[in-house]
Amino acid sequence: EADIYQTPRYLVIGTGKKITLECSQTMGHDKMYWYQQDPGMELHLIHYSYGVNSTEKGDLSSESTVSRIRTEHFPLTLESARPSHTSQYLCASSDPRTSTGELFFGEGSRLTVL
Amino acid sequence: GQNIDQPTEMTATEGAIVQINCTYQTSGFNGLFWYQQHAGEAPTFLSYNVLDGLEEKGRFSSFLSRSKGYSYLLLKELQMKDSASYLCAVNSWGKLQFGAGTQVVVTP
């Protein structure tokens, strides 16, 4: 069973608020990812990291930012939330040493911006 | 660019077999994954193909043809709990690109 945790699971906030979505994994994985998924739509990669102090933007442009100060922790921040940021955010990690490199996903954070 | 296509929805009865097709056009290819995602939950890994051919894992099998840019996921002996979205994902240059998913509805 994967050990990757996201908080909060659900968040409803007003426009203009700053929010941080937390993601932690206890598997020692170097690679971590943030995906954004709207209902019934595909997952879009918005950020990824190959290790401590490594962060890259994904294929879908996002106003969010990420940091990777510790291997196990990969938080995502929105400085000023807007209704267009309403979505589900999924964090994932992978171990490049495995033959498949499969992703292990957290439960997701469902964000609603009013 | 990246393009991963799969049907939007499929319906089948309990005990039946369903085949979900996935076609892809990506700039790089390092393997193809199938994930299962129940509503409101995280995707969970089902299968991985990097070489051509069929991989069987219990009731689920996955096939890959790299020359055709084609894969399918075969679900046998369908159970009600198999009702979920099935995501095709291609590893392109170390990053997973996902299709929109196929919603499988299993009816009694």
Short mmCIF file of C-alpha atoms in Angstrom, two decimals:
data_model
loop_
_atom_site.label_atom_id
_atom_site.label_comp_id
_atom_site.label_asym_id
_atom_site.label_seq_id
_atom_site.Cartn_x
_atom_site.Cartn_y
_atom_site.Cartn_z
CA GLU A 1 0.00 0.00 0.00
CA ALA A 2 1.28 3.45 -0.96
CA ASP A 3 2.11 5.91 1.79
CA ILE A 4 1.41 9.30 0.30
CA TYR A 5 -0.80 11.77 2.07
CA GLN A 6 -2.51 14.96 1.06
CA THR A 7 -4.17 17.59 3.22
CA PRO A 8 -6.67 19.07 3.20
CA ARG A 9 -8.94 16.59 1.39
CA TYR A 10 -11.55 19.30 0.83
CA LEU A 11 -11.17 23.08 0.96
CA VAL A 12 -13.68 25.85 0.24
CA ILE A 13 -12.25 29.35 0.33
CA GLY A 14 -12.94 32.84 -0.93
CA THR A 15 -11.28 34.62 -3.83
CA GLY A 16 -7.94 36.21 -3.06
CA LYS A 17 -6.95 33.89 -0.24
CA LYS A 18 -3.55 32.23 -0.12
CA ILE A 19 -3.67 28.46 0.17
CA THR A 20 -1.14 25.66 0.51
CA LEU A 21 -1.93 22.07 -0.35
CA GLU A 22 0.28 19.66 1.53
CA CYS A 23 1.71 16.43 0.17
CA SER A 24 3.95 14.02 2.03
CA GLN A 25 5.27 10.56 1.23
CA THR A 26 7.11 8.13 3.47
CA MET A 27 8.51 5.88 0.74
CA GLY A 28 11.71 7.84 0.15
CA HIS A 29 10.78 8.47 -3.48
CA ASP A 30 12.87 11.07 -5.29
CA LYS A 31 10.30 11.95 -7.94
CA MET A 32 7.12 13.77 -7.01
CA TYR A 33 4.35 15.28 -9.12
CA TRP A 34 1.27 17.48 -8.95
CA TYR A 35 -1.62 16.81 -11.31
CA GLN A 36 -4.79 18.84 -11.79
CA GLN A 37 -7.99 17.03 -12.70
CA ASP A 38 -11.40 18.52 -13.47
CA PRO A 39 -14.45 16.20 -13.22
CA GLY A 40 -14.54 13.75 -16.11
CA MET A 41 -11.39 15.15 -17.60
CA GLU A 42 -7.82 13.91 -17.88
CA LEU A 43 -5.07 14.51 -15.37
CA HIS A 44 -2.80 17.38 -16.35
CA LEU A 45 0.74 17.58 -15.01
CA ILE A 46 1.32 21.02 -13.48
CA HIS A 47 4.56 20.53 -11.49
CA TYR A 48 7.17 17.88 -10.88
CA SER A 49 10.36 17.39 -8.94
CA TYR A 50 13.24 14.97 -9.36
CA GLY A 51 14.60 15.54 -5.87
CA VAL A 52 15.42 18.09 -3.20
CA ASN A 53 15.72 21.63 -4.56
CA SER A 54 14.48 20.47 -7.98
CA THR A 55 11.17 21.79 -9.31
CA GLU A 56 9.88 22.01 -12.87
CA LYS A 57 6.69 23.23 -14.49
CA GLY A 58 4.52 20.63 -16.15
CA ASP A 59 2.66 20.64 -19.41
CA LEU A 60 -0.32 22.63 -18.17
CA SER A 61 0.40 26.22 -17.22
CA SER A 62 -0.51 26.89 -13.61
CA GLU A 63 -0.36 29.96 -11.40
CA SER A 64 0.58 27.75 -8.46
CA THR A 65 4.10 27.28 -7.16
CA VAL A 66 5.82 24.36 -5.46
CA SER A 67 8.86 23.75 -3.30
CA ARG A 68 10.96 20.69 -2.45
CA ILE A 69 13.05 21.38 0.61
CA ARG A 70 12.77 17.82 1.94
CA THR A 71 12.51 14.56 0.03
CA GLU A 72 9.24 13.61 1.67
CA HIS A 73 7.44 16.93 1.33
CA PHE A 74 6.15 18.66 -1.84
CA PRO A 75 3.66 21.44 -1.03
CA LEU A 76 1.73 23.43 -3.63
CA THR A 77 0.84 27.09 -3.02
CA LEU A 78 -1.61 29.48 -4.63
CA GLU A 79 -0.83 33.07 -3.59
CA SER A 80 -4.24 34.43 -4.55
CA ALA A 81 -6.95 31.88 -5.27
CA ARG A 82 -9.55 32.51 -7.99
CA PRO A 83 -12.67 30.58 -9.04
CA SER A 84 -10.75 29.30 -12.09
CA HIS A 85 -8.50 27.39 -9.66
CA THR A 86 -11.44 25.24 -8.55
CA SER A 87 -10.37 21.68 -9.30
CA GLN A 88 -9.00 18.48 -7.81
CA TYR A 89 -5.25 18.43 -7.19
CA LEU A 90 -3.53 15.04 -7.05
CA CYS A 91 -0.04 14.51 -5.70
CA ALA A 92 2.00 11.49 -6.76
CA SER A 93 5.44 10.02 -6.30
CA SER A 94 7.54 7.40 -8.03
CA ASP A 95 10.73 5.48 -7.46
CA PRO A 96 12.96 5.64 -10.56
CA ARG A 97 14.79 2.51 -9.39
CA THR A 98 11.76 0.31 -10.07
CA SER A 99 11.35 -1.28 -13.49
CA THR A 100 7.99 0.36 -14.16
CA GLY A 101 8.33 3.74 -12.49
CA GLU A 102 4.65 3.60 -11.62
CA LEU A 103 3.08 6.54 -9.87
CA PHE A 104 1.60 6.26 -6.39
CA PHE A 105 -1.16 8.81 -5.87
CA GLY A 106 -2.45 10.57 -2.81
CA GLU A 107 -6.19 10.81 -2.16
CA GLY A 108 -6.35 14.27 -3.70
CA SER A 109 -7.30 17.74 -2.51
CA ARG A 110 -10.56 19.07 -3.85
CA LEU A 111 -10.41 22.87 -3.95
CA THR A 112 -13.43 25.14 -4.42
CA VAL A 113 -12.85 28.88 -4.73
CA LEU A 114 -15.94 31.03 -4.33
CA GLY B 1 2.36 17.30 -29.25
CA GLN B 2 0.82 14.57 -27.17
CA ASN B 3 -2.43 12.83 -28.04
CA ILE B 4 -3.94 9.95 -26.11
CA ASP B 5 -7.41 8.78 -27.14
CA GLN B 6 -9.76 6.38 -25.45
CA PRO B 7 -13.55 6.00 -25.53
CA THR B 8 -15.52 8.10 -23.10
CA GLU B 9 -17.82 5.42 -21.75
CA MET B 10 -18.55 1.71 -22.04
CA THR B 11 -21.35 -0.32 -20.49
CA ALA B 12 -21.30 -4.07 -19.88
CA THR B 13 -23.12 -6.61 -17.76
CA GLU B 14 -21.78 -8.44 -14.76
CA GLY B 15 -19.73 -11.49 -15.78
CA ALA B 16 -19.04 -10.16 -19.27
CA ILE B 17 -15.77 -9.07 -20.90
CA VAL B 18 -14.95 -5.50 -21.87
CA GLN B 19 -12.04 -4.23 -23.95
CA ILE B 20 -10.94 -0.62 -23.59
CA ASN B 21 -8.83 0.67 -26.46
CA CYS B 22 -6.23 3.39 -26.26
CA THR B 23 -4.34 5.00 -29.11
CA TYR B 24 -1.48 7.37 -28.59
CA GLN B 25 0.83 9.72 -30.43
CA THR B 26 3.64 11.00 -28.21
CA SER B 27 7.04 12.47 -28.85
CA GLY B 28 8.73 9.85 -26.67
CA PHE B 29 7.72 6.45 -25.39
CA ASN B 30 8.99 4.70 -22.29
CA GLY B 31 6.03 2.48 -21.48
CA LEU B 32 2.26 2.55 -21.16
CA PHE B 33 0.26 2.33 -17.96
CA TRP B 34 -3.35 1.57 -17.12
CA TYR B 35 -4.83 2.99 -13.94
CA GLN B 36 -8.23 2.49 -12.33
CA GLN B 37 -9.96 5.44 -10.67
CA HIS B 38 -13.16 5.16 -8.67
CA ALA B 39 -15.21 8.33 -8.34
CA GLY B 40 -13.69 10.71 -5.84
CA GLU B 41 -10.66 8.50 -5.24
CA ALA B 42 -7.03 8.44 -6.34
CA PRO B 43 -5.96 6.43 -9.40
CA THR B 44 -4.50 3.02 -8.63
CA PHE B 45 -2.00 1.16 -10.80
CA LEU B 46 -3.30 -1.77 -12.85
CA SER B 47 -0.70 -2.66 -15.47
CA TYR B 48 2.41 -1.64 -17.35
CA ASN B 49 3.57 -2.51 -20.87
CA VAL B 50 6.86 -1.48 -22.38
CA LEU B 51 7.34 -4.28 -24.94
CA ASP B 52 4.84 -5.48 -27.53
CA GLY B 53 2.50 -8.20 -26.44
CA LEU B 54 0.05 -9.20 -23.78
CA GLU B 55 0.51 -8.88 -20.02
CA GLU B 56 -1.95 -10.87 -17.92
CA LYS B 57 -2.69 -10.19 -14.29
CA GLY B 58 -5.68 -12.09 -12.96
CA ARG B 59 -8.92 -10.83 -14.51
CA PHE B 60 -7.10 -7.92 -16.16
CA SER B 61 -4.88 -8.11 -19.23
CA SER B 62 -3.17 -5.35 -21.17
CA PHE B 63 -1.82 -5.42 -24.70
CA LEU B 64 0.62 -3.12 -26.47
CA SER B 65 1.62 -2.56 -30.08
CA ARG B 66 4.26 0.14 -30.26
CA SER B 67 4.32 0.26 -34.06
CA LYS B 68 0.59 1.00 -34.11
CA GLY B 69 0.57 3.28 -31.09
CA TYR B 70 -2.16 1.10 -29.63
CA SER B 71 -3.01 -0.58 -26.38
CA TYR B 72 -6.03 -2.21 -24.86
CA LEU B 73 -7.09 -3.20 -21.38
CA LEU B 74 -9.21 -6.34 -21.15
CA LEU B 75 -11.44 -6.83 -18.15
CA LYS B 76 -12.83 -10.35 -17.77
CA GLU B 77 -15.56 -11.73 -15.51
CA LEU B 78 -16.78 -8.23 -14.77
CA GLN B 79 -17.87 -7.46 -11.24
CA MET B 80 -19.93 -4.53 -9.98
CA LYS B 81 -16.87 -3.16 -8.20
CA ASP B 82 -15.16 -2.79 -11.60
CA SER B 83 -17.40 0.21 -12.32
CA ALA B 84 -14.82 2.97 -12.50
CA SER B 85 -12.83 5.16 -14.86
CA TYR B 86 -9.87 3.49 -16.57
CA LEU B 87 -7.00 5.77 -17.48
CA CYS B 88 -4.46 5.10 -20.21
CA ALA B 89 -1.15 6.87 -19.57
CA VAL B 90 2.05 7.03 -21.62
CA ASN B 91 5.47 7.57 -20.09
CA SER B 92 6.95 10.23 -22.33
CA TRP B 93 10.46 11.36 -21.39
CA GLY B 94 9.94 10.33 -17.77
CA LYS B 95 6.59 12.06 -17.36
CA LEU B 96 3.19 10.38 -17.49
CA GLN B 97 0.69 11.82 -19.97
CA PHE B 98 -2.85 10.70 -19.29
CA GLY B 99 -5.86 10.15 -21.50
CA ALA B 100 -9.26 11.45 -20.40
CA GLY B 101 -10.29 8.03 -19.11
CA THR B 102 -12.99 5.55 -20.04
CA GLN B 103 -15.93 5.29 -17.67
CA VAL B 104 -16.96 1.64 -17.41
CA VAL B 105 -20.45 1.01 -16.10
CA VAL B 106 -21.19 -2.54 -15.00
CA THR B 107 -24.89 -3.43 -14.85
CA PRO B 108 -26.48 -6.39 -13.03
#
